[in-house]
Tab-separated table of C-alpha atoms in Angstrom:
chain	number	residue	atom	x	y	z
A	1	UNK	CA	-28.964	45.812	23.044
A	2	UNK	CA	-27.154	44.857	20.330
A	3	UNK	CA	-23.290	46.342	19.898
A	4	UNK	CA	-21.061	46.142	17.194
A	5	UNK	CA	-17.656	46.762	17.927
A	6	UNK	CA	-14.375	47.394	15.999
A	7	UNK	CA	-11.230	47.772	18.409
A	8	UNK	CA	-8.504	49.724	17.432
A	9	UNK	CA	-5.960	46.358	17.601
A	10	UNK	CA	-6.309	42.922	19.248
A	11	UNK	CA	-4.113	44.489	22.580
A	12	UNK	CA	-6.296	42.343	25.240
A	13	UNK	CA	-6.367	46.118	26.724
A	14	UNK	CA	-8.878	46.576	23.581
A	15	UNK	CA	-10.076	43.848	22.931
A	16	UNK	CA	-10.403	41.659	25.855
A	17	UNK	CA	-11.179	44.428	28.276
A	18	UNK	CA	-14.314	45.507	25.672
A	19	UNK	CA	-15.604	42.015	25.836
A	20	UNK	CA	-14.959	41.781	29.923
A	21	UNK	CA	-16.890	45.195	30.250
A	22	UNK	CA	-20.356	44.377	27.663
A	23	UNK	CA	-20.668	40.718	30.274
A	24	UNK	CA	-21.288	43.198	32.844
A	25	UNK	CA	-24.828	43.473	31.536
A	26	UNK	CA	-26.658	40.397	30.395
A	27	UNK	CA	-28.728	42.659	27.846
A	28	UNK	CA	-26.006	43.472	25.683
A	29	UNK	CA	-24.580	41.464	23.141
A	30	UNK	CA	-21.120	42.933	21.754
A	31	UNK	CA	-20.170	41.776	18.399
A	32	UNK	CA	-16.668	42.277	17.849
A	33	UNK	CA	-14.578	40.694	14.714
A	34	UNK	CA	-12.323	37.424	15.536
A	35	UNK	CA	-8.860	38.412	17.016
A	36	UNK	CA	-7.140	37.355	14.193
A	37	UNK	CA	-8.556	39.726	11.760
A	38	UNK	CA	-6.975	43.091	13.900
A	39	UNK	CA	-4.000	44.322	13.843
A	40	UNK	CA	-1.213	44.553	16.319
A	41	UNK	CA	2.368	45.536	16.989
A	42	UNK	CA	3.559	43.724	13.680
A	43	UNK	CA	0.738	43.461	11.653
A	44	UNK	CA	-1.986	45.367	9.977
A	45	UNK	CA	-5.587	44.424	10.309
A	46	UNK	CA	-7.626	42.612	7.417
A	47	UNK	CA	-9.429	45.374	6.551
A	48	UNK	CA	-11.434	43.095	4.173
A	49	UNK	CA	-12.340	40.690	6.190
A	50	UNK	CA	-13.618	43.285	9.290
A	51	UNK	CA	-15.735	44.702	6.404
A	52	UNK	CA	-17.146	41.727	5.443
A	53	UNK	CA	-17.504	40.431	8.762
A	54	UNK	CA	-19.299	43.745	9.618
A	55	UNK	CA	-21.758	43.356	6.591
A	56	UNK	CA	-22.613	39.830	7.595
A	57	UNK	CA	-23.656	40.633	11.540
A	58	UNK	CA	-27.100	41.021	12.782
A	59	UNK	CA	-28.302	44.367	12.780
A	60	UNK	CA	-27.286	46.458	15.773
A	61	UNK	CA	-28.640	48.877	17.798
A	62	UNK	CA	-25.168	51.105	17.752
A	63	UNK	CA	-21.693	50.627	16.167
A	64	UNK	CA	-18.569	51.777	18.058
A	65	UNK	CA	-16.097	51.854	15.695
A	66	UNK	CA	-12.094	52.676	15.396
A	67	UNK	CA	-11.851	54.367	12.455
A	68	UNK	CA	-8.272	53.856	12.202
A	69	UNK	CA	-8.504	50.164	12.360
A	70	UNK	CA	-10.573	50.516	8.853
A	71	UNK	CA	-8.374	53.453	7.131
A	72	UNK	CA	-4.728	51.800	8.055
A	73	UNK	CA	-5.030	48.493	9.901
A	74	UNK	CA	-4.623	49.749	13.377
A	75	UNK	CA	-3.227	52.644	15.590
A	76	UNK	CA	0.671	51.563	14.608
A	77	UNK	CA	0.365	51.256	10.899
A	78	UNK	CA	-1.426	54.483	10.967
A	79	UNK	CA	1.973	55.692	11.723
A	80	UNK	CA	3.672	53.521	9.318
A	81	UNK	CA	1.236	52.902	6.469
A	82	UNK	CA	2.724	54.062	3.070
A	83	UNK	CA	-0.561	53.661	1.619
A	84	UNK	CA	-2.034	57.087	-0.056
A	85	UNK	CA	-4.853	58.915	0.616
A	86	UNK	CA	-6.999	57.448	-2.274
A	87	UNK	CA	-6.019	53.847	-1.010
A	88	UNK	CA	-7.222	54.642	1.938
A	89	UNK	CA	-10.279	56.322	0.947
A	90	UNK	CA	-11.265	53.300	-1.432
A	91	UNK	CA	-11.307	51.069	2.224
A	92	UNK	CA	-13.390	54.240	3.990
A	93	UNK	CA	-15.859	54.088	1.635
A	94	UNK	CA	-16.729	50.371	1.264
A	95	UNK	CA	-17.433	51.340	5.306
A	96	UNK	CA	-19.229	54.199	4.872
A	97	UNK	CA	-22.616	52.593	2.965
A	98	UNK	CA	-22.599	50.609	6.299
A	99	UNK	CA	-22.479	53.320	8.416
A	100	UNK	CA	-25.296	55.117	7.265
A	101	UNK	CA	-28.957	55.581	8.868
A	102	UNK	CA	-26.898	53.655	12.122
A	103	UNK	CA	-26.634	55.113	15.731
A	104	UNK	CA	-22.800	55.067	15.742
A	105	UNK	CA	-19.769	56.618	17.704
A	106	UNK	CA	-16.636	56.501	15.873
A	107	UNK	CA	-12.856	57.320	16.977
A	108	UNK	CA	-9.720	57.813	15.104
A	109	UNK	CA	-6.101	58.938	16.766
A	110	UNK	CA	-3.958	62.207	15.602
A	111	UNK	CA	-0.594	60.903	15.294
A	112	UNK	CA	1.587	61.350	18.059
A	113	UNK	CA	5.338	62.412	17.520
A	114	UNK	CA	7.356	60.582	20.173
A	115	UNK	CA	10.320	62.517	21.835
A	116	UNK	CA	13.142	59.356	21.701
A	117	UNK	CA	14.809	57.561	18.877
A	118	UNK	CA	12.709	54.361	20.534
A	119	UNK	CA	11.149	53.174	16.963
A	120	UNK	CA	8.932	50.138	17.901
A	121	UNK	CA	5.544	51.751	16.798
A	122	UNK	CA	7.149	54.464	14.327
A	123	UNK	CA	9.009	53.938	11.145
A	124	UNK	CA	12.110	52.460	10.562
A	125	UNK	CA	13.775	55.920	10.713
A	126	UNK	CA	12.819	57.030	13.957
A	127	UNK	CA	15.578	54.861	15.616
A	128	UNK	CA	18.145	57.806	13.891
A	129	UNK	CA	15.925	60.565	13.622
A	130	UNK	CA	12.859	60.704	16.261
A	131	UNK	CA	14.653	62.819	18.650
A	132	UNK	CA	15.659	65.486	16.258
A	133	UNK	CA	11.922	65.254	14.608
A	134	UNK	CA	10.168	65.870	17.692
A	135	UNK	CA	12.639	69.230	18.054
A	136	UNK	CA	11.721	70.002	14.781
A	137	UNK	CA	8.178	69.763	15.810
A	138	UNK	CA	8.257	72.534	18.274
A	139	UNK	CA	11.536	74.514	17.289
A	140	UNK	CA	10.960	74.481	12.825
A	141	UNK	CA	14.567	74.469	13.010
A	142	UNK	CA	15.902	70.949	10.921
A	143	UNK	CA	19.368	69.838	12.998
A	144	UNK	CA	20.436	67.785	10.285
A	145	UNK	CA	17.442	65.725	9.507
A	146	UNK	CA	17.725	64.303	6.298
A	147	UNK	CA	15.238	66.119	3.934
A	148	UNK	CA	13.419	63.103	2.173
A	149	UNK	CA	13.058	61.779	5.997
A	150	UNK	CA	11.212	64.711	7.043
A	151	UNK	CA	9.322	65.264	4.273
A	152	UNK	CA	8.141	61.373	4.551
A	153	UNK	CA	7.254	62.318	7.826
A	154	UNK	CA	4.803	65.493	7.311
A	155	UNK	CA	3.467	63.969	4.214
A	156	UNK	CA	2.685	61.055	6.596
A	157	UNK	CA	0.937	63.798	9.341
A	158	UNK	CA	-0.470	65.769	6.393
A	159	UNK	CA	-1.941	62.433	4.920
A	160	UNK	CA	-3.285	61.479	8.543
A	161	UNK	CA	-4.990	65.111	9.243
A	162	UNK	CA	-6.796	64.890	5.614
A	163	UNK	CA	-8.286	61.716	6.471
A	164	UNK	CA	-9.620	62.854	9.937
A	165	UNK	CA	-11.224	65.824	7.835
A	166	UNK	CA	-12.817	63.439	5.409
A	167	UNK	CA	-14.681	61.631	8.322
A	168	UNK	CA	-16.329	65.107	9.461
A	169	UNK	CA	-17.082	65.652	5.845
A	170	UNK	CA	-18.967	62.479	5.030
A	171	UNK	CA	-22.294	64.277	6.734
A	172	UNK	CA	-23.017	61.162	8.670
A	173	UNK	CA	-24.364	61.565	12.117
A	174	UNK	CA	-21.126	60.682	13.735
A	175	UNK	CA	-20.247	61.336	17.108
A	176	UNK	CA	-16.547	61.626	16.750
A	177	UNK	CA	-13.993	61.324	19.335
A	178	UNK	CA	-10.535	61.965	18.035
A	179	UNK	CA	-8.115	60.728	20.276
């Protein structure tokens, strides 16, 4: 059985482990994209190059796919991408045509809202504002958070959510694990 693969970043947790786990069984072969091309802690994934890379494997029998790696590089640039939602929608559909009449499962992450002012996977602001924005998330009641902050950061939720909804709309038979 052939497997393509597209991790979520190169973490060896999802990357190594997925290669580690399809040796198990000597009848499947996992394709998955060179390490270089995901993303990671720093760094967005080349999203042109995984599509490429992706057009130019053997055909295979089922696709497992992160569809955040596709729409913003990875799991932490879809919390800090300032791209918009037709930027990202011009990279979703070069992957769509490749998608189609394929057996695949696909995943993609709601963003999280972290309850510290810790910001190593959010945006620069969170290391002044990430407490109060998680109270905000539960209470509606803005302590003080600078409006063009929060509004950066709801836009960036609001931007997220519509892009999960365009994957249910594309009438593909995805089965869709949001995570």
């Amino acid at each position: 059985m052939k497997i393509c693969f597209i991790p979520i970043d190169n973490r060896p947790v999802c990357y190594n482990l997925a290669k580690d786990i399809a040796a198990i069984d000597e009848n499947i072969e996992l394709f998955i994209p060179p390490r270089e091309f995901l993303g990671d802690l720093t760094r967005s994934a080349g999203v042109n190059e995984i599509i490429e890379w992706i057009e130019n494997i053997p055909e295979c029998d089922a696709m497992v796919i992160s569809l955040d790696t596709i729409a913003y590089g990875g799991l932490i640039p879809s919390r800090r991408s300032p791209d918009s939602i037709d930027k990202i929608k011009i990279r979703l559909n070069r992957l769509k045509p490749l998608l189609e009449g394929k057996k695949v499962y696909a995943f993609s992450s709601i963003m999280r809202i972290s309850n510290n002012n810790y910001n190593e996977e959010e945006k620069e602001y969170w290391k002044d504002w990430g407490k109060k924005i998680f109270e905000y998330s539960y209470s509606g009641v803005n302590d003080g958070i600078p409006q063009a902050i929060l509004d950066d950061y709801l836009a960036t939720r609001k931007r997220n959510f519509e892009i999960n909804k365009t994957y249910l709309n594309w009438g593909l038979n995805l089965s869709l694990i949001h995570i």
